[in-house]
Coordinates of C-alpha atoms in Angstrom, one line a residue:
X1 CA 0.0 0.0 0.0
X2 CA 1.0 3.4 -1.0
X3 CA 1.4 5.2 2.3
X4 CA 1.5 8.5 1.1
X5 CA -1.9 8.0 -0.9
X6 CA -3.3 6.9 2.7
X7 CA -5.3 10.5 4.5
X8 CA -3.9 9.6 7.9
X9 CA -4.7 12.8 8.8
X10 CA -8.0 13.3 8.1
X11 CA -8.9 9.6 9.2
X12 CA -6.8 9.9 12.4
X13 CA -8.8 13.1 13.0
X14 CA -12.1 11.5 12.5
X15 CA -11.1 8.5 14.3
X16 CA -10.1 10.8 17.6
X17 CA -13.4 12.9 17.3
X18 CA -15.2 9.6 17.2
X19 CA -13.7 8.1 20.2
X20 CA -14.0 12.0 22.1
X21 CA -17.8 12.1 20.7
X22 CA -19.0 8.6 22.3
X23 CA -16.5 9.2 25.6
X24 CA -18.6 12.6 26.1
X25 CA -22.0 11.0 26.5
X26 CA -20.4 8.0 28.7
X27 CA -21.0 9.4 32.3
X28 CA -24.6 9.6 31.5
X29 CA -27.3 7.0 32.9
X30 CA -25.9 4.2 34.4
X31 CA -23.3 1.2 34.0
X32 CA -25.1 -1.5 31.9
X33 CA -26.0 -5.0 33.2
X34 CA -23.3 -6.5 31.8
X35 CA -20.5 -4.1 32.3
X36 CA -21.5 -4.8 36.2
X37 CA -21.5 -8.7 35.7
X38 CA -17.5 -7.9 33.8
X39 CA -16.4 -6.2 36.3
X40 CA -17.2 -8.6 39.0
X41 CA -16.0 -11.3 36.4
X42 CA -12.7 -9.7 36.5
X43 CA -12.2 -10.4 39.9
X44 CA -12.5 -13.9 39.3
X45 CA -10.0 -14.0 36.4
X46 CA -9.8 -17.5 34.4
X47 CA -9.0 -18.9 31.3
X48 CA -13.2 -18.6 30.2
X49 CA -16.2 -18.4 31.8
X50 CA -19.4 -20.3 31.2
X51 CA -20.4 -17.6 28.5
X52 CA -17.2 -15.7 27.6
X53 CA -13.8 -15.9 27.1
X54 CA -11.5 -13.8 29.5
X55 CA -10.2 -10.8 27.4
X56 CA -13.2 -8.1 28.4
X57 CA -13.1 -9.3 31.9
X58 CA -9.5 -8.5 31.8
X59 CA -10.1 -5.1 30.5
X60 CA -12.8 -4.7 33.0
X61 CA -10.3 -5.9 35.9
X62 CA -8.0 -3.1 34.7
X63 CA -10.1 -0.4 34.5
X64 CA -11.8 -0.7 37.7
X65 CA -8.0 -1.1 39.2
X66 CA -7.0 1.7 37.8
X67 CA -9.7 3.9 38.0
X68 CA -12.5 2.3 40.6
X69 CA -16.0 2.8 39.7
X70 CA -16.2 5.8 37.2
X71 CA -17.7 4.9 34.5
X72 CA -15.8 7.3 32.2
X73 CA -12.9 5.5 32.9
X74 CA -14.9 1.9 32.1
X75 CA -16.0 2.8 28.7
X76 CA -12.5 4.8 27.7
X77 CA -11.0 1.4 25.7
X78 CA -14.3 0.9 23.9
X79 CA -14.3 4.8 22.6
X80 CA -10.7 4.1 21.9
X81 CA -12.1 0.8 20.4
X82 CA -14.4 2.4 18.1
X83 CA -11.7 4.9 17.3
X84 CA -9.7 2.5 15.8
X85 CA -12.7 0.8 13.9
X86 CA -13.1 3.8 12.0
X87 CA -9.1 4.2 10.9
X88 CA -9.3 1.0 10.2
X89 CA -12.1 1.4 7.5
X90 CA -10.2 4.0 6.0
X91 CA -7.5 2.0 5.5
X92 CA -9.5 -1.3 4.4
X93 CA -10.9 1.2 1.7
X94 CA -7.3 2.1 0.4
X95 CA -6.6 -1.2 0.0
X96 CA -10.0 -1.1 -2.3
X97 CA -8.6 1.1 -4.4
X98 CA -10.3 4.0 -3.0
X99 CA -8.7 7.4 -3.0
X100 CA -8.5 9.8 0.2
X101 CA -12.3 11.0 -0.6
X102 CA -13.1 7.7 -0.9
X103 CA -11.4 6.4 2.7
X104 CA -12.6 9.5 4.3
X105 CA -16.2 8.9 3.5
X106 CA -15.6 5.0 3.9
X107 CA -14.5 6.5 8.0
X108 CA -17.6 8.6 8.0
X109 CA -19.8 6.1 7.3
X110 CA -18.6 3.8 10.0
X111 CA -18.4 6.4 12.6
X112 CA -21.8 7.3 12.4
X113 CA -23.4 3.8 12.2
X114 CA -25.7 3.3 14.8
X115 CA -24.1 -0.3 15.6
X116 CA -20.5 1.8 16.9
X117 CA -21.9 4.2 18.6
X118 CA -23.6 1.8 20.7
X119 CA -20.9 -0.8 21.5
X120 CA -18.4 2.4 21.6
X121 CA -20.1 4.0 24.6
X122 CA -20.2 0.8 26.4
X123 CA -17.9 -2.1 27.7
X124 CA -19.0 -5.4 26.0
X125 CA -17.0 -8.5 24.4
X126 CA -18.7 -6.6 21.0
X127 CA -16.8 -3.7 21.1
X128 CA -13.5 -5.8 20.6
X129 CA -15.4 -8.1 18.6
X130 CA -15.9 -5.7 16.2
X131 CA -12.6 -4.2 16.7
X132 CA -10.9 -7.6 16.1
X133 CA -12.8 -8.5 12.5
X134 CA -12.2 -5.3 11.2
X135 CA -8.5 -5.4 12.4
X136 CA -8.2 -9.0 10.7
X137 CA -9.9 -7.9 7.6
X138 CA -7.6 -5.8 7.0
X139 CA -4.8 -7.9 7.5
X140 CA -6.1 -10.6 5.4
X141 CA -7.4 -8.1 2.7
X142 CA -3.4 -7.5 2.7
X143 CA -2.1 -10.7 2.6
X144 CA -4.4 -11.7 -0.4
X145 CA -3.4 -8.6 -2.3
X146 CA 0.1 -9.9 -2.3
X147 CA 1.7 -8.8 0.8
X148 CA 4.7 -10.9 2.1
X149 CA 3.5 -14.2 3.0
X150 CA 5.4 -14.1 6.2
X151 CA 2.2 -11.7 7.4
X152 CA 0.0 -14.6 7.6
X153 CA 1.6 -15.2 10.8
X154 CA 0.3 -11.7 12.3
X155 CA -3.1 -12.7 10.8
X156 CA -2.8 -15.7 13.0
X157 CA -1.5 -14.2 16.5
X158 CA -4.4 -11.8 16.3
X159 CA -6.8 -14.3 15.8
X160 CA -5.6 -16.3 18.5
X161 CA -5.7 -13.3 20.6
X162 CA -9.4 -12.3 19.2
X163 CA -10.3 -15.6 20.4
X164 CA -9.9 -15.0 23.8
X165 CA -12.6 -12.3 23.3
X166 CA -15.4 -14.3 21.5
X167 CA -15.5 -17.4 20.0
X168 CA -17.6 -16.0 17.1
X169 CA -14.2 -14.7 15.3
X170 CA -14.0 -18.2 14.3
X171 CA -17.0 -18.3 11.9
X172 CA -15.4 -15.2 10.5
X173 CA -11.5 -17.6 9.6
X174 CA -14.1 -20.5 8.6
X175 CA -16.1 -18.4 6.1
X176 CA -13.0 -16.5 4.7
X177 CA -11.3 -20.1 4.1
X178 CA -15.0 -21.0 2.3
X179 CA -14.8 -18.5 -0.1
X180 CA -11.1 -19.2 -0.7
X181 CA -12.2 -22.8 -1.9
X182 CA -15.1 -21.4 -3.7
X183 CA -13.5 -18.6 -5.5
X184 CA -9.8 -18.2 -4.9
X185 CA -6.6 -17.4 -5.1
X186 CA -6.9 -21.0 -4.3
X187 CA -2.8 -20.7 -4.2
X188 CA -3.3 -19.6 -0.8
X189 CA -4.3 -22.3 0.7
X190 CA -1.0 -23.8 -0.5
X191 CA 0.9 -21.3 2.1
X192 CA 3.3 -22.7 4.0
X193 CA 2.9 -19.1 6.2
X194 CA -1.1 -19.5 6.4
X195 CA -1.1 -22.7 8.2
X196 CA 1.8 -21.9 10.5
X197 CA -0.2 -19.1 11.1
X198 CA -3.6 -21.2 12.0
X199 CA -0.8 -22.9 14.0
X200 CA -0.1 -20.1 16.5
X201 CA -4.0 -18.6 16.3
X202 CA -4.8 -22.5 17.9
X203 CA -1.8 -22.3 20.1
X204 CA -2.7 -18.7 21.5
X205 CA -6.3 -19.8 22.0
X206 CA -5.5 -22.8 23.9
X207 CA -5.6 -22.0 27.5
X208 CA -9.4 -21.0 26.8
X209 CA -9.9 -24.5 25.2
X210 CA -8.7 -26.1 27.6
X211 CA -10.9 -24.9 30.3
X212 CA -13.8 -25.4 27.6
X213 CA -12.7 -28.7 27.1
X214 CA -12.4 -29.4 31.4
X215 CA -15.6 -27.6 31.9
X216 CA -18.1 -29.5 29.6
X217 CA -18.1 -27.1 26.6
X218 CA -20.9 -24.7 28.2
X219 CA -20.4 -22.1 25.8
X220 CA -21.8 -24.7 23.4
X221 CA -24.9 -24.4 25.6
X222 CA -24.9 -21.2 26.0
X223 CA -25.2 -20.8 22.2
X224 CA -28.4 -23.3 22.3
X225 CA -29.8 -20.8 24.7
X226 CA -29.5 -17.7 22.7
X227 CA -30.4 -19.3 19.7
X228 CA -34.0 -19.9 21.8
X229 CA -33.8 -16.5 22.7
X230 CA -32.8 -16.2 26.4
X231 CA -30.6 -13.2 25.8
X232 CA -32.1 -9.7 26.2
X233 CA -30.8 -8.4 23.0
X234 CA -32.0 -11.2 21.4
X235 CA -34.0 -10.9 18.1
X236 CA -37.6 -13.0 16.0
X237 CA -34.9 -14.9 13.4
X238 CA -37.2 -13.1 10.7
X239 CA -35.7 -9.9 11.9
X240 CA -32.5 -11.2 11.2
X241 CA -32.5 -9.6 7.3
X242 CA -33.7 -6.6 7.9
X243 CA -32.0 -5.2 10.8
X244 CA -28.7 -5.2 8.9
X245 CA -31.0 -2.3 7.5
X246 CA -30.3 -0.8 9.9
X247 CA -27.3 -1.6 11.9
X248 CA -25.1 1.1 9.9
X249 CA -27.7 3.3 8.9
X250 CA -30.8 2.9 6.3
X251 CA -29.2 5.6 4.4
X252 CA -26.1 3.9 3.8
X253 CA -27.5 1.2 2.7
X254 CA -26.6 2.3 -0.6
X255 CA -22.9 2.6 0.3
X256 CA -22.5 -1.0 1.9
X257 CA -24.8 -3.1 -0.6
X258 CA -23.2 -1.4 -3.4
X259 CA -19.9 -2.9 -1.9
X260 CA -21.4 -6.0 -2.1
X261 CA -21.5 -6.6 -5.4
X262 CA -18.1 -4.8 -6.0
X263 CA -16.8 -7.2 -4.1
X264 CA -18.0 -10.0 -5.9
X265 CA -18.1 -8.3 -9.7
X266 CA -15.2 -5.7 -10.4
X267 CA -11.9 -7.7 -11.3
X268 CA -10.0 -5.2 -9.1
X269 CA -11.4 -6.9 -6.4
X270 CA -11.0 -10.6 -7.2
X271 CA -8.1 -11.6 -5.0
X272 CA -10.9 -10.7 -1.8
X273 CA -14.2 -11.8 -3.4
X274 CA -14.0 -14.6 -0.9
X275 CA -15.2 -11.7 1.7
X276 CA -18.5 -11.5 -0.4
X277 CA -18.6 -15.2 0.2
X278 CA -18.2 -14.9 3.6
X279 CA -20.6 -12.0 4.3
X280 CA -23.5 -14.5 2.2
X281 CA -22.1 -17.9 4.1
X282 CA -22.3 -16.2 7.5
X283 CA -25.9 -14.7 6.9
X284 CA -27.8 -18.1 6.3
X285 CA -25.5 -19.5 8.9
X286 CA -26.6 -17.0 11.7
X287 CA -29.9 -16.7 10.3
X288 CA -30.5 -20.8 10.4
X289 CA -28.8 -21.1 13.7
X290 CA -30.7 -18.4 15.7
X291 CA -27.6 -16.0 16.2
X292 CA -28.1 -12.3 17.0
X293 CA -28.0 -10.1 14.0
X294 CA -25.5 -8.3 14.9
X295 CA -23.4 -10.9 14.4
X296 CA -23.1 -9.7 10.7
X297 CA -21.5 -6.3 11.9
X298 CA -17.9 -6.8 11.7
X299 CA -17.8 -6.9 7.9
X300 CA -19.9 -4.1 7.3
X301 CA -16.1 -2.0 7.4
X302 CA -15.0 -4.3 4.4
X303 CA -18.6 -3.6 2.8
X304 CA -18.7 0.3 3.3
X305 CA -14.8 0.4 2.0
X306 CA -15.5 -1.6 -1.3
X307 CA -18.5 0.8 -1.8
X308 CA -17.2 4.1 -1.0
X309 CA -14.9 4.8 -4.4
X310 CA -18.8 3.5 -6.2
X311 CA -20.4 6.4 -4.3
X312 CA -17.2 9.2 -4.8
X313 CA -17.5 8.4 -8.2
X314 CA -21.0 9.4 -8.1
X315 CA -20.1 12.0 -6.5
X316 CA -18.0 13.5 -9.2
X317 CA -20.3 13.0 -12.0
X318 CA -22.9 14.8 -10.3
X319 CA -22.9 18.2 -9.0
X320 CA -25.9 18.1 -7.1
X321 CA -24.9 14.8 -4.9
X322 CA -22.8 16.5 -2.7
X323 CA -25.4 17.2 -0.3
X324 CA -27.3 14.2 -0.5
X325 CA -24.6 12.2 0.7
X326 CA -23.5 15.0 3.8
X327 CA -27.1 15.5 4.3
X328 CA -27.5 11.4 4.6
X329 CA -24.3 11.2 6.7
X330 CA -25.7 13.8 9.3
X331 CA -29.2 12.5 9.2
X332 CA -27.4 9.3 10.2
X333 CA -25.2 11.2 13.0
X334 CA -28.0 12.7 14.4
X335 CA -30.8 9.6 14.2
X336 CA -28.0 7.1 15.5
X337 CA -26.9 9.3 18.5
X338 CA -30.3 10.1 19.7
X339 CA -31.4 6.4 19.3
X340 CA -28.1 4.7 20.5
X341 CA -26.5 7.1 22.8
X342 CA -27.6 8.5 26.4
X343 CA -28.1 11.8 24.6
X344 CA -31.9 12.7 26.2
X345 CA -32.7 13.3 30.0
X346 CA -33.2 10.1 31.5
X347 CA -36.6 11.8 33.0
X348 CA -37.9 11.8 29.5
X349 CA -36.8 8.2 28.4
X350 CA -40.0 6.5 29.0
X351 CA -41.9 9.1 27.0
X352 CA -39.3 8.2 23.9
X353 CA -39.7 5.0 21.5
X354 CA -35.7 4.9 22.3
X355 CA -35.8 1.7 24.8
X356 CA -38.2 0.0 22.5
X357 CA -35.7 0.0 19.8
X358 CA -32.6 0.1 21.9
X359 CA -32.9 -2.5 24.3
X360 CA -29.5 -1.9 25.7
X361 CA -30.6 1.9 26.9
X362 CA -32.9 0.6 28.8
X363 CA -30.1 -1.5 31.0
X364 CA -28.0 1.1 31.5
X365 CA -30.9 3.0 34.2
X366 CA -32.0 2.7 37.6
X367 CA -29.2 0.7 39.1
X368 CA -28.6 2.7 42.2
X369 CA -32.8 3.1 42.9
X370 CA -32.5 -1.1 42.7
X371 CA -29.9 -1.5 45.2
X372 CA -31.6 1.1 47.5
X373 CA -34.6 -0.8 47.2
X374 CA -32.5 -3.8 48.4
X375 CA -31.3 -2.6 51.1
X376 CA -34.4 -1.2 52.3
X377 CA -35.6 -4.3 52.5
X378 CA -32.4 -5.8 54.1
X379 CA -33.0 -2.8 56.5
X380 CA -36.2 -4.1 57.4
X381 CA -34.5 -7.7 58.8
X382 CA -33.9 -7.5 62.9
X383 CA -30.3 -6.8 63.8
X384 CA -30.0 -9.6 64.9
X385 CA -30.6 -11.9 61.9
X386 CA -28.7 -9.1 59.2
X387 CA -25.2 -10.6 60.0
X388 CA -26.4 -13.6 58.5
X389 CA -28.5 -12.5 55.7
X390 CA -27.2 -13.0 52.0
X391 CA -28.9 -11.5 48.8
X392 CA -29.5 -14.4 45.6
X393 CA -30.1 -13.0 42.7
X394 CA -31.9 -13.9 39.5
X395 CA -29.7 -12.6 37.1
X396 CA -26.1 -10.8 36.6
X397 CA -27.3 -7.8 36.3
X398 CA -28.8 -7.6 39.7
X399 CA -26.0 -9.6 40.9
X400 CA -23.6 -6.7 39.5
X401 CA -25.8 -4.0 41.0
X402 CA -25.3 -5.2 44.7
X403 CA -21.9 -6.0 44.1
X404 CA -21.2 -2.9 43.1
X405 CA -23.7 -0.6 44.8
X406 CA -24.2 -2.9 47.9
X407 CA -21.5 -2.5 50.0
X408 CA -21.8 1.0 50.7
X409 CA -25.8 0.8 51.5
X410 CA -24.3 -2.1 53.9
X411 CA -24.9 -5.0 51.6
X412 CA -22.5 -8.1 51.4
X413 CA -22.1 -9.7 48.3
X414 CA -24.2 -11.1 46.0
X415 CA -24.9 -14.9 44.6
X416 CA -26.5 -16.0 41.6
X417 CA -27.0 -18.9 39.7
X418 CA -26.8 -16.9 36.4
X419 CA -24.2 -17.7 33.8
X420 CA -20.5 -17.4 35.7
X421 CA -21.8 -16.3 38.9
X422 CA -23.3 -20.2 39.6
X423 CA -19.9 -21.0 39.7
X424 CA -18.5 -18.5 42.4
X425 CA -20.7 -20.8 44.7
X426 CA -23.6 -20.6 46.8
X427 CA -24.2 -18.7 50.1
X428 CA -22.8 -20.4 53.0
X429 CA -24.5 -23.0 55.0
X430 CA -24.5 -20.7 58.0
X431 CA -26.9 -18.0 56.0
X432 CA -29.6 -16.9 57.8
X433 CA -32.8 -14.9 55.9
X434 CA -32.2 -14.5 52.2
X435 CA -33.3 -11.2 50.6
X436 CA -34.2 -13.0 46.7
X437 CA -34.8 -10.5 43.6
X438 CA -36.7 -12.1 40.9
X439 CA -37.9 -15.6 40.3
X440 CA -41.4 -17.1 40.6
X441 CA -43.0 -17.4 44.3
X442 CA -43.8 -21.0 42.9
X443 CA -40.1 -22.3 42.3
X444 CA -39.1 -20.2 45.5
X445 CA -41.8 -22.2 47.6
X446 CA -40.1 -25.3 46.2
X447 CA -36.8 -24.4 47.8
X448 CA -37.6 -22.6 51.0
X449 CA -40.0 -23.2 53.4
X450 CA -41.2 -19.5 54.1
X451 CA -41.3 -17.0 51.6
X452 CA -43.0 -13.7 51.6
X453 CA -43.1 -10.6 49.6
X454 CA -40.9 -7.6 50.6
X455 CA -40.8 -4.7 47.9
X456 CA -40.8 -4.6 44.3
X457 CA -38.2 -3.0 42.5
X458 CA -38.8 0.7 40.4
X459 CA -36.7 2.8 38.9
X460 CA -38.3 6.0 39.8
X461 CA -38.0 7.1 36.1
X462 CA -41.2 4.6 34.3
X463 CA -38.6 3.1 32.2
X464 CA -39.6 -0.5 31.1
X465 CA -36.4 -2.1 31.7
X466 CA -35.9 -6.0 32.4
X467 CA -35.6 -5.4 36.4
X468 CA -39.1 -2.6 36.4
X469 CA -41.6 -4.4 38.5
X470 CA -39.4 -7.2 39.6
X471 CA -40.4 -8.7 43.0
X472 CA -38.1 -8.7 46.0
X473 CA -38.5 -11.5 48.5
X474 CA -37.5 -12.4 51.8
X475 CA -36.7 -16.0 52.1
X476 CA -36.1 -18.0 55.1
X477 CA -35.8 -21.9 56.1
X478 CA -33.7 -23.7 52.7
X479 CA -35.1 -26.7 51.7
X480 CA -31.6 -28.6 52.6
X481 CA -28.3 -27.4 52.5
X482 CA -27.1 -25.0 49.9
X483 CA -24.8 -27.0 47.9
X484 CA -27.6 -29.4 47.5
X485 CA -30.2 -26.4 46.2
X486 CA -28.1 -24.7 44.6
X487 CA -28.0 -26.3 41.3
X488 CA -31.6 -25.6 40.8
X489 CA -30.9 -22.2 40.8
X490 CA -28.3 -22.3 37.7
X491 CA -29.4 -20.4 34.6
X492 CA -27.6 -19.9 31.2
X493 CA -28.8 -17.2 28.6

């Protein structure tokens, strides 16, 4: 690649206004549910988890280290994540053969998709998922454009790493290798430097195998439970199609799909029309399977790169498109941020259709009203039963909450038997009264012998989040000892 036909400066601006833009609006709201359940993850670092490998926990062990609980500080590697998504694009499209317009406006698009801003604000194993894919299509883009073979090695330590993030980069390497066999350079495959490279990307990911492997493969049933839809940010598998709509931006629709068929058509492109492969293998893969569509994201920065030298060519011919495409850029900015970012007074949420498309807003409010309404309730036990009372949760999230608003409202830790937390044990045989958030008086009445209501749980603010309305029980008298109930509290989704 021609460095000096590369705009680092105008992508390394963008890329820095991006990461400044999404860091701005992160102190607003709340943590979300699963940047509580990381954090408390990374404090019991391992080589996986029941539903994650360990790289975000680490990050999340890191951050709160350094920094404690501000959230700013939580959320700075994702906007510096999202940063470097958008460079990256730029570069992805100079390897496309697009020209500084072309890899500015290939940035642009990126940094105002709807999908970036929302995993940019927010720590999540999709930020760096993201992050990783892009990173990797750009180094394989390279390698199949004639770059020393010797590179395939790189490709390889940062898959390895990647892995250690989220399995799912390995659908990406299987797809790629698909569309190799379908359409070429088959020659590739014949690389000596390719497979030593799969060779290191198996020996970094290893460790997290390993503890798969000793563990029962739950991430395999994990997976079975999304694909039935126990996640939150789970989606109808007809939605699947059209919300990669919408994942970028509906207006840029005409950038990415455009790339599409460059990708697969224009003989420029013909040493990386495997990615078009990949992008169609991967849809009727997730879509079949049940996975999330968001799944699909990490090539959109391949897509919007192959299509942006179509749409600067456009450009050029016509005089009067100039404002279509800033107008559609800014439309996109401005839709996108409202929709995906904390950007309106959390008073006004409810009376917005923002949580109804953005389930993840929603999460991210009413945190410290939940744990206040927990320790009211543990307020409410006599002194003399409070040293032994423990909270059990029915899901991270709460789980998170407590553990990280608990202790200074005078609440011990939490349990749960939701995902990883099952696995940091149950609460100690000596436990007196049990303050429970969530689950059905039935199954609670199958486990302790006298159960009664204490509270339900409200944010103060009428949003409809997952934990609005949930009950809050005081439980007392186990069925039998704790390891023996325990189990039927375990839940994976």
């Amino acid at each position: 690649m021609d460095l000096s036909r590369v705009a680092w400066w105008p992508l390394a601006l963008l890329s820095s206004s991006l990461a400044a833009f999404v860091l701005i609006f992160s102190g607003r709201y709340g943590p979300h549910r699963d940047e509580l359940y990381f954090v408390t993850a990374g404090q019991h670092l391992a080589w996986g988890y029941v539903d994650q490998p360990a790289f975000t926990p680490l990050v999340a062990r890191l951050v709160s280290t350094l920094f404690g609980d501000a959230l700013v500080a939580w959320r700075l590697p994702s906007a510096l994540a999202a940063g470097a998504v958008v460079l990256l694009t730029g570069l992805i499209a100079r390897r496309l053969g697009g020209d500084r317009s072309a890899q500015l406006l290939a940035g642009s698009a990126m940094a105002v998709s709807a999908f970036l801003l929302i995993v940019g604000h927010m720590l999540s194993t999709a930020t760096f998922d993201l992050l990783f894919w892009t990173l990797i299509s750009f180094l394989v883009v390279r390698q199949l454009q004639g770059a020393d073979p010797r590179g395939w090695l790189l490709v390889g330590l940062v898959t390895g790493i990647a892995l250690h993030n989220k399995s799912l980069i390995a659908a990406l390497i299987a797809a790629l290798l698909l569309g190799l066999l379908a359409v070429g350079p088959r020659s590739v495959l014949r690389s000596g430097w390719l497979w030593a490279g799969a060779g290191i990307a198996a020996l970094v990911w290893l460790p997290n195998l390993a503890w798969q492997a000793s563990n029962g493969w739950p991430q395999l049933s994990l997976a079975r439970a999304i694909a039935d839809g126990s996640s939150g940010s789970s989606q109808p598998w007809w939605l699947f199609l059209p919300m990669q709509l919408v994942l970028i931006s509906p207006v840029l629709v005409a950038m990415w799909v455009p790339g599409l068929v460059r990708m697969w058509r224009a003989v420029e492109l013909r040493p990386v029309r495997c990615f078009a492969v990949a992008y169609v293998v991967l849809a009727v893969v997730f879509l079949v399977t049940g996975g999330k569509p968001y799944y699909l994201a990490g090539l959109f920065p391949v897509l919007l790169a192959a299509g942006a030298p179509l749409v600067v060519d456009w450009l050029r011919r016509r005089s009067d498109a100039r404002a279509w495409v800033s107008g559609g850029l800014g439309l996109s900015l401005l839709f996108n941020a409202v929709l995906m970012l904390p950007v309106l007074p959390v008073r006004v949420l409810a009376d917005t259709p923002v949580v109804d498309i953005n389930y993840d807003a929603g999460e991210t409010v009413g945190w410290p009203a939940f744990a206040d309404t927990v320790a009211g309730v543990f307020a409410g036990v006599s002194r003399a039963e409070q040293i032994r009372t423990v909270v059990v949760t029915e899901n991270y999230g709460q789980a998170g909450a407590i553990d990280r608003y608990g202790p200074e409202r005078g609440l011990s830790k939490a349990y749960s038997g939701h995902n990883a937390y099952f696995d940091w044990g149950p609460p100690p045989d000596t436990a007196g009264p049990v303050v429970v958030i969530g689950f059905d008086e039935d199954f609670l009445r199958t486990v302790f012998a006298d159960v009664s209501p204490a509270a339900t749980i409200d944010n103060g603010v009428g949003v409809n989040n997952d934990e609005q309305g949930t009950p809050v029980w005081i439980a007392r008298d186990p069925r039998g000892p704790w390891a023996a109930i325990w189990p039927s509290f375990r839940r994976l989704g």
